[in-house]
């Protein structure tokens, strides 16, 4: 169900790109995930799930900011190249007809893809601080995946 290309055809895992472009994709994934979770909050969720999703939004926004700061540190004065369209398939999957179960599964796929992206992106950087940040982000995406997995079990 998961796709590596978003609906615009941006291949998240095409590492034949500049480091600037890769960081731009990373920022874009964080933006998309936060948007997905905002949309998810508008759905009829279990009351105990709602604070977890709200926390995810804040964390995705923090991740975006950390990536922007990293970009600015490495490429001062340059504009971060945020790709047009979607990099993840997940945000386009929210619809009025989606069940809670479907939404949780889509969110899980997005988190899994983001984790994989960050883990693979680590190899593209030599700077320890960037590698550490990407490892941290991958770990946070895995945590989100596991929390969503537990929430999904409550719906089954």
PDB file of C-alpha atoms in Angstrom:
ATOM      1  CA  UNK A   1       0.000   0.000   0.000  1.00  0.00           C
ATOM      2  CA  UNK A   2       2.890   2.320   0.665  1.00  0.00           C
ATOM      3  CA  UNK A   3       4.446   4.063  -2.283  1.00  0.00           C
ATOM      4  CA  UNK A   4       7.814   5.691  -2.462  1.00  0.00           C
ATOM      5  CA  UNK A   5       6.597   8.312  -4.901  1.00  0.00           C
ATOM      6  CA  UNK A   6       4.046  10.869  -3.815  1.00  0.00           C
ATOM      7  CA  UNK A   7       1.133  11.783  -6.037  1.00  0.00           C
ATOM      8  CA  UNK A   8       3.268  14.396  -7.783  1.00  0.00           C
ATOM      9  CA  UNK A   9       5.898  11.814  -8.677  1.00  0.00           C
ATOM     10  CA  UNK A  10       8.519  13.105  -6.221  1.00  0.00           C
ATOM     11  CA  UNK A  11      10.580  10.051  -5.380  1.00  0.00           C
ATOM     12  CA  UNK A  12      11.426  10.382  -1.719  1.00  0.00           C
ATOM     13  CA  UNK A  13      14.091   7.690  -1.986  1.00  0.00           C
ATOM     14  CA  UNK A  14      15.902   9.030  -5.056  1.00  0.00           C
ATOM     15  CA  UNK A  15      19.210   9.920  -3.447  1.00  0.00           C
ATOM     16  CA  UNK A  16      20.714  11.087  -6.727  1.00  0.00           C
ATOM     17  CA  UNK A  17      20.112  14.658  -5.619  1.00  0.00           C
ATOM     18  CA  UNK A  18      22.005  17.456  -3.887  1.00  0.00           C
ATOM     19  CA  UNK A  19      22.175  17.499  -0.111  1.00  0.00           C
ATOM     20  CA  UNK A  20      20.124  20.691  -0.244  1.00  0.00           C
ATOM     21  CA  UNK A  21      17.375  18.894  -2.179  1.00  0.00           C
ATOM     22  CA  UNK A  22      17.433  15.964   0.246  1.00  0.00           C
ATOM     23  CA  UNK A  23      17.033  18.292   3.223  1.00  0.00           C
ATOM     24  CA  UNK A  24      14.209  20.036   1.344  1.00  0.00           C
ATOM     25  CA  UNK A  25      12.444  16.680   0.944  1.00  0.00           C
ATOM     26  CA  UNK A  26      12.923  15.991   4.645  1.00  0.00           C
ATOM     27  CA  UNK A  27      11.303  19.329   5.518  1.00  0.00           C
ATOM     28  CA  UNK A  28       8.462  18.578   3.108  1.00  0.00           C
ATOM     29  CA  UNK A  29       7.767  15.182   4.740  1.00  0.00           C
ATOM     30  CA  UNK A  30       7.477  16.848   8.149  1.00  0.00           C
ATOM     31  CA  UNK A  31       5.082  19.458   6.744  1.00  0.00           C
ATOM     32  CA  UNK A  32       2.955  16.750   5.116  1.00  0.00           C
ATOM     33  CA  UNK A  33       2.840  14.604   8.244  1.00  0.00           C
ATOM     34  CA  UNK A  34       1.756  17.554  10.410  1.00  0.00           C
ATOM     35  CA  UNK A  35      -0.966  18.402   7.869  1.00  0.00           C
ATOM     36  CA  UNK A  36      -2.164  14.793   7.857  1.00  0.00           C
ATOM     37  CA  UNK A  37      -2.405  14.764  11.647  1.00  0.00           C
ATOM     38  CA  UNK A  38      -4.300  18.085  11.650  1.00  0.00           C
ATOM     39  CA  UNK A  39      -6.790  16.536   9.222  1.00  0.00           C
ATOM     40  CA  UNK A  40      -6.942  13.429  11.387  1.00  0.00           C
ATOM     41  CA  UNK A  41      -7.925  15.531  14.421  1.00  0.00           C
ATOM     42  CA  UNK A  42     -11.045  16.585  12.534  1.00  0.00           C
ATOM     43  CA  UNK A  43     -12.169  12.944  12.450  1.00  0.00           C
ATOM     44  CA  UNK A  44     -14.136  11.113  15.106  1.00  0.00           C
ATOM     45  CA  UNK A  45     -11.217   9.624  17.061  1.00  0.00           C
ATOM     46  CA  UNK A  46     -11.109   7.739  20.318  1.00  0.00           C
ATOM     47  CA  UNK A  47     -10.818  10.352  23.057  1.00  0.00           C
ATOM     48  CA  UNK A  48      -7.586   8.781  24.341  1.00  0.00           C
ATOM     49  CA  UNK A  49      -6.080   8.956  20.832  1.00  0.00           C
ATOM     50  CA  UNK A  50      -6.647  12.684  20.374  1.00  0.00           C
ATOM     51  CA  UNK A  51      -3.840  13.923  22.725  1.00  0.00           C
ATOM     52  CA  UNK A  52      -1.372  11.562  21.048  1.00  0.00           C
ATOM     53  CA  UNK A  53      -2.186  12.982  17.627  1.00  0.00           C
ATOM     54  CA  UNK A  54      -1.917  16.536  18.990  1.00  0.00           C
ATOM     55  CA  UNK A  55       1.528  15.647  20.355  1.00  0.00           C
ATOM     56  CA  UNK A  56       2.537  14.243  16.956  1.00  0.00           C
ATOM     57  CA  UNK A  57       1.653  17.566  15.306  1.00  0.00           C
ATOM     58  CA  UNK A  58       3.920  19.445  17.695  1.00  0.00           C
ATOM     59  CA  UNK A  59       6.735  16.967  17.174  1.00  0.00           C
ATOM     60  CA  UNK A  60       6.461  17.095  13.375  1.00  0.00           C
ATOM     61  CA  UNK A  61       6.603  20.910  13.560  1.00  0.00           C
ATOM     62  CA  UNK A  62       9.685  20.697  15.809  1.00  0.00           C
ATOM     63  CA  UNK A  63      11.318  18.284  13.365  1.00  0.00           C
ATOM     64  CA  UNK A  64      10.628  20.676  10.501  1.00  0.00           C
ATOM     65  CA  UNK A  65      12.233  23.526  12.435  1.00  0.00           C
ATOM     66  CA  UNK A  66      15.291  21.427  13.353  1.00  0.00           C
ATOM     67  CA  UNK A  67      15.779  20.530   9.693  1.00  0.00           C
ATOM     68  CA  UNK A  68      15.406  24.174   8.644  1.00  0.00           C
ATOM     69  CA  UNK A  69      18.021  25.231  11.223  1.00  0.00           C
ATOM     70  CA  UNK A  70      20.362  22.496  10.016  1.00  0.00           C
ATOM     71  CA  UNK A  71      19.922  23.664   6.428  1.00  0.00           C
ATOM     72  CA  UNK A  72      20.602  27.262   7.424  1.00  0.00           C
ATOM     73  CA  UNK A  73      23.745  26.210   9.325  1.00  0.00           C
ATOM     74  CA  UNK A  74      25.157  24.309   6.348  1.00  0.00           C
ATOM     75  CA  UNK A  75      23.895  26.572   3.560  1.00  0.00           C
ATOM     76  CA  UNK A  76      23.664  30.114   4.980  1.00  0.00           C
ATOM     77  CA  UNK A  77      21.851  32.552   2.763  1.00  0.00           C
ATOM     78  CA  UNK A  78      20.416  29.820   0.533  1.00  0.00           C
ATOM     79  CA  UNK A  79      16.729  29.100   0.125  1.00  0.00           C
ATOM     80  CA  UNK A  80      15.721  25.584   1.117  1.00  0.00           C
ATOM     81  CA  UNK A  81      14.371  23.780  -1.973  1.00  0.00           C
ATOM     82  CA  UNK A  82      10.976  22.447  -0.864  1.00  0.00           C
ATOM     83  CA  UNK A  83       9.606  20.169  -3.600  1.00  0.00           C
ATOM     84  CA  UNK A  84       6.233  20.917  -5.160  1.00  0.00           C
ATOM     85  CA  UNK A  85       3.463  18.402  -4.687  1.00  0.00           C
ATOM     86  CA  UNK A  86       3.510  15.511  -2.272  1.00  0.00           C
ATOM     87  CA  UNK A  87       6.500  13.435  -1.252  1.00  0.00           C
ATOM     88  CA  UNK A  88       4.459  10.998   0.836  1.00  0.00           C
ATOM     89  CA  UNK A  89       1.343   9.178  -0.285  1.00  0.00           C
ATOM     90  CA  UNK A  90      -0.230   9.424   3.170  1.00  0.00           C
ATOM     91  CA  UNK A  91      -1.626  12.979   3.283  1.00  0.00           C
ATOM     92  CA  UNK A  92      -3.562  12.494   0.061  1.00  0.00           C
ATOM     93  CA  UNK A  93      -5.283   9.489   1.644  1.00  0.00           C
ATOM     94  CA  UNK A  94      -7.509  11.447   4.050  1.00  0.00           C
ATOM     95  CA  UNK A  95     -11.107  11.536   2.909  1.00  0.00           C
ATOM     96  CA  UNK A  96     -14.490  11.953   4.527  1.00  0.00           C
ATOM     97  CA  UNK A  97     -15.183   8.252   3.994  1.00  0.00           C
ATOM     98  CA  UNK A  98     -11.968   6.996   5.591  1.00  0.00           C
ATOM     99  CA  UNK A  99     -12.485   4.899   8.698  1.00  0.00           C
ATOM    100  CA  UNK A 100     -10.378   5.397  11.815  1.00  0.00           C
ATOM    101  CA  UNK A 101      -8.689   2.094  11.045  1.00  0.00           C
ATOM    102  CA  UNK A 102      -7.819   3.183   7.487  1.00  0.00           C
ATOM    103  CA  UNK A 103      -6.470   6.497   8.736  1.00  0.00           C
ATOM    104  CA  UNK A 104      -4.302   4.848  11.390  1.00  0.00           C
ATOM    105  CA  UNK A 105      -2.922   2.432   8.806  1.00  0.00           C
ATOM    106  CA  UNK A 106      -2.146   5.284   6.400  1.00  0.00           C
ATOM    107  CA  UNK A 107      -0.447   7.225   9.163  1.00  0.00           C
ATOM    108  CA  UNK A 108       1.604   4.144  10.037  1.00  0.00           C
ATOM    109  CA  UNK A 109       2.759   3.797   6.418  1.00  0.00           C
ATOM    110  CA  UNK A 110       3.779   7.447   6.372  1.00  0.00           C
ATOM    111  CA  UNK A 111       5.739   7.106   9.600  1.00  0.00           C
ATOM    112  CA  UNK A 112       7.417   3.950   8.342  1.00  0.00           C
ATOM    113  CA  UNK A 113       8.433   5.641   5.088  1.00  0.00           C
ATOM    114  CA  UNK A 114       9.728   8.697   6.950  1.00  0.00           C
ATOM    115  CA  UNK A 115      11.785   6.492   9.263  1.00  0.00           C
ATOM    116  CA  UNK A 116      13.243   4.605   6.294  1.00  0.00           C
ATOM    117  CA  UNK A 117      14.002   7.886   4.504  1.00  0.00           C
ATOM    118  CA  UNK A 118      15.880   9.311   7.502  1.00  0.00           C
ATOM    119  CA  UNK A 119      17.822   6.085   8.082  1.00  0.00           C
ATOM    120  CA  UNK A 120      18.914   5.994   4.441  1.00  0.00           C
ATOM    121  CA  UNK A 121      19.610   9.735   4.375  1.00  0.00           C
ATOM    122  CA  UNK A 122      22.147   9.344   7.198  1.00  0.00           C
ATOM    123  CA  UNK A 123      24.560   7.763   4.718  1.00  0.00           C
ATOM    124  CA  UNK A 124      24.466  10.882   2.555  1.00  0.00           C
ATOM    125  CA  UNK A 125      26.002  13.115   5.244  1.00  0.00           C
ATOM    126  CA  UNK A 126      29.444  13.080   6.829  1.00  0.00           C
ATOM    127  CA  UNK A 127      28.788  15.684   9.528  1.00  0.00           C
ATOM    128  CA  UNK A 128      28.148  13.969  12.854  1.00  0.00           C
ATOM    129  CA  UNK A 129      25.583  16.529  13.985  1.00  0.00           C
ATOM    130  CA  UNK A 130      23.452  15.991  10.868  1.00  0.00           C
ATOM    131  CA  UNK A 131      23.770  12.216  11.137  1.00  0.00           C
ATOM    132  CA  UNK A 132      22.759  12.443  14.800  1.00  0.00           C
ATOM    133  CA  UNK A 133      19.724  14.612  13.939  1.00  0.00           C
ATOM    134  CA  UNK A 134      18.621  12.208  11.206  1.00  0.00           C
ATOM    135  CA  UNK A 135      19.022   9.232  13.530  1.00  0.00           C
ATOM    136  CA  UNK A 136      16.971  11.045  16.158  1.00  0.00           C
ATOM    137  CA  UNK A 137      14.248  11.845  13.611  1.00  0.00           C
ATOM    138  CA  UNK A 138      14.194   8.222  12.434  1.00  0.00           C
ATOM    139  CA  UNK A 139      13.761   7.094  16.031  1.00  0.00           C
ATOM    140  CA  UNK A 140      10.896   9.542  16.599  1.00  0.00           C
ATOM    141  CA  UNK A 141       9.170   8.341  13.422  1.00  0.00           C
ATOM    142  CA  UNK A 142       9.500   4.744  14.702  1.00  0.00           C
ATOM    143  CA  UNK A 143       7.974   5.819  18.031  1.00  0.00           C
ATOM    144  CA  UNK A 144       5.038   7.381  16.172  1.00  0.00           C
ATOM    145  CA  UNK A 145       4.624   4.168  14.189  1.00  0.00           C
ATOM    146  CA  UNK A 146       4.532   2.052  17.358  1.00  0.00           C
ATOM    147  CA  UNK A 147       2.035   4.374  19.074  1.00  0.00           C
ATOM    148  CA  UNK A 148      -0.204   4.298  15.997  1.00  0.00           C
ATOM    149  CA  UNK A 149       0.083   0.520  15.895  1.00  0.00           C
ATOM    150  CA  UNK A 150      -1.125   0.324  19.506  1.00  0.00           C
ATOM    151  CA  UNK A 151      -3.999   2.716  18.728  1.00  0.00           C
ATOM    152  CA  UNK A 152      -4.952   0.603  15.720  1.00  0.00           C
ATOM    153  CA  UNK A 153      -5.165  -2.504  17.927  1.00  0.00           C
ATOM    154  CA  UNK A 154      -7.688  -0.682  20.112  1.00  0.00           C
ATOM    155  CA  UNK A 155      -9.901  -0.254  17.053  1.00  0.00           C
ATOM    156  CA  UNK A 156      -9.826  -3.932  16.082  1.00  0.00           C
TER     157      UNK A 156
END
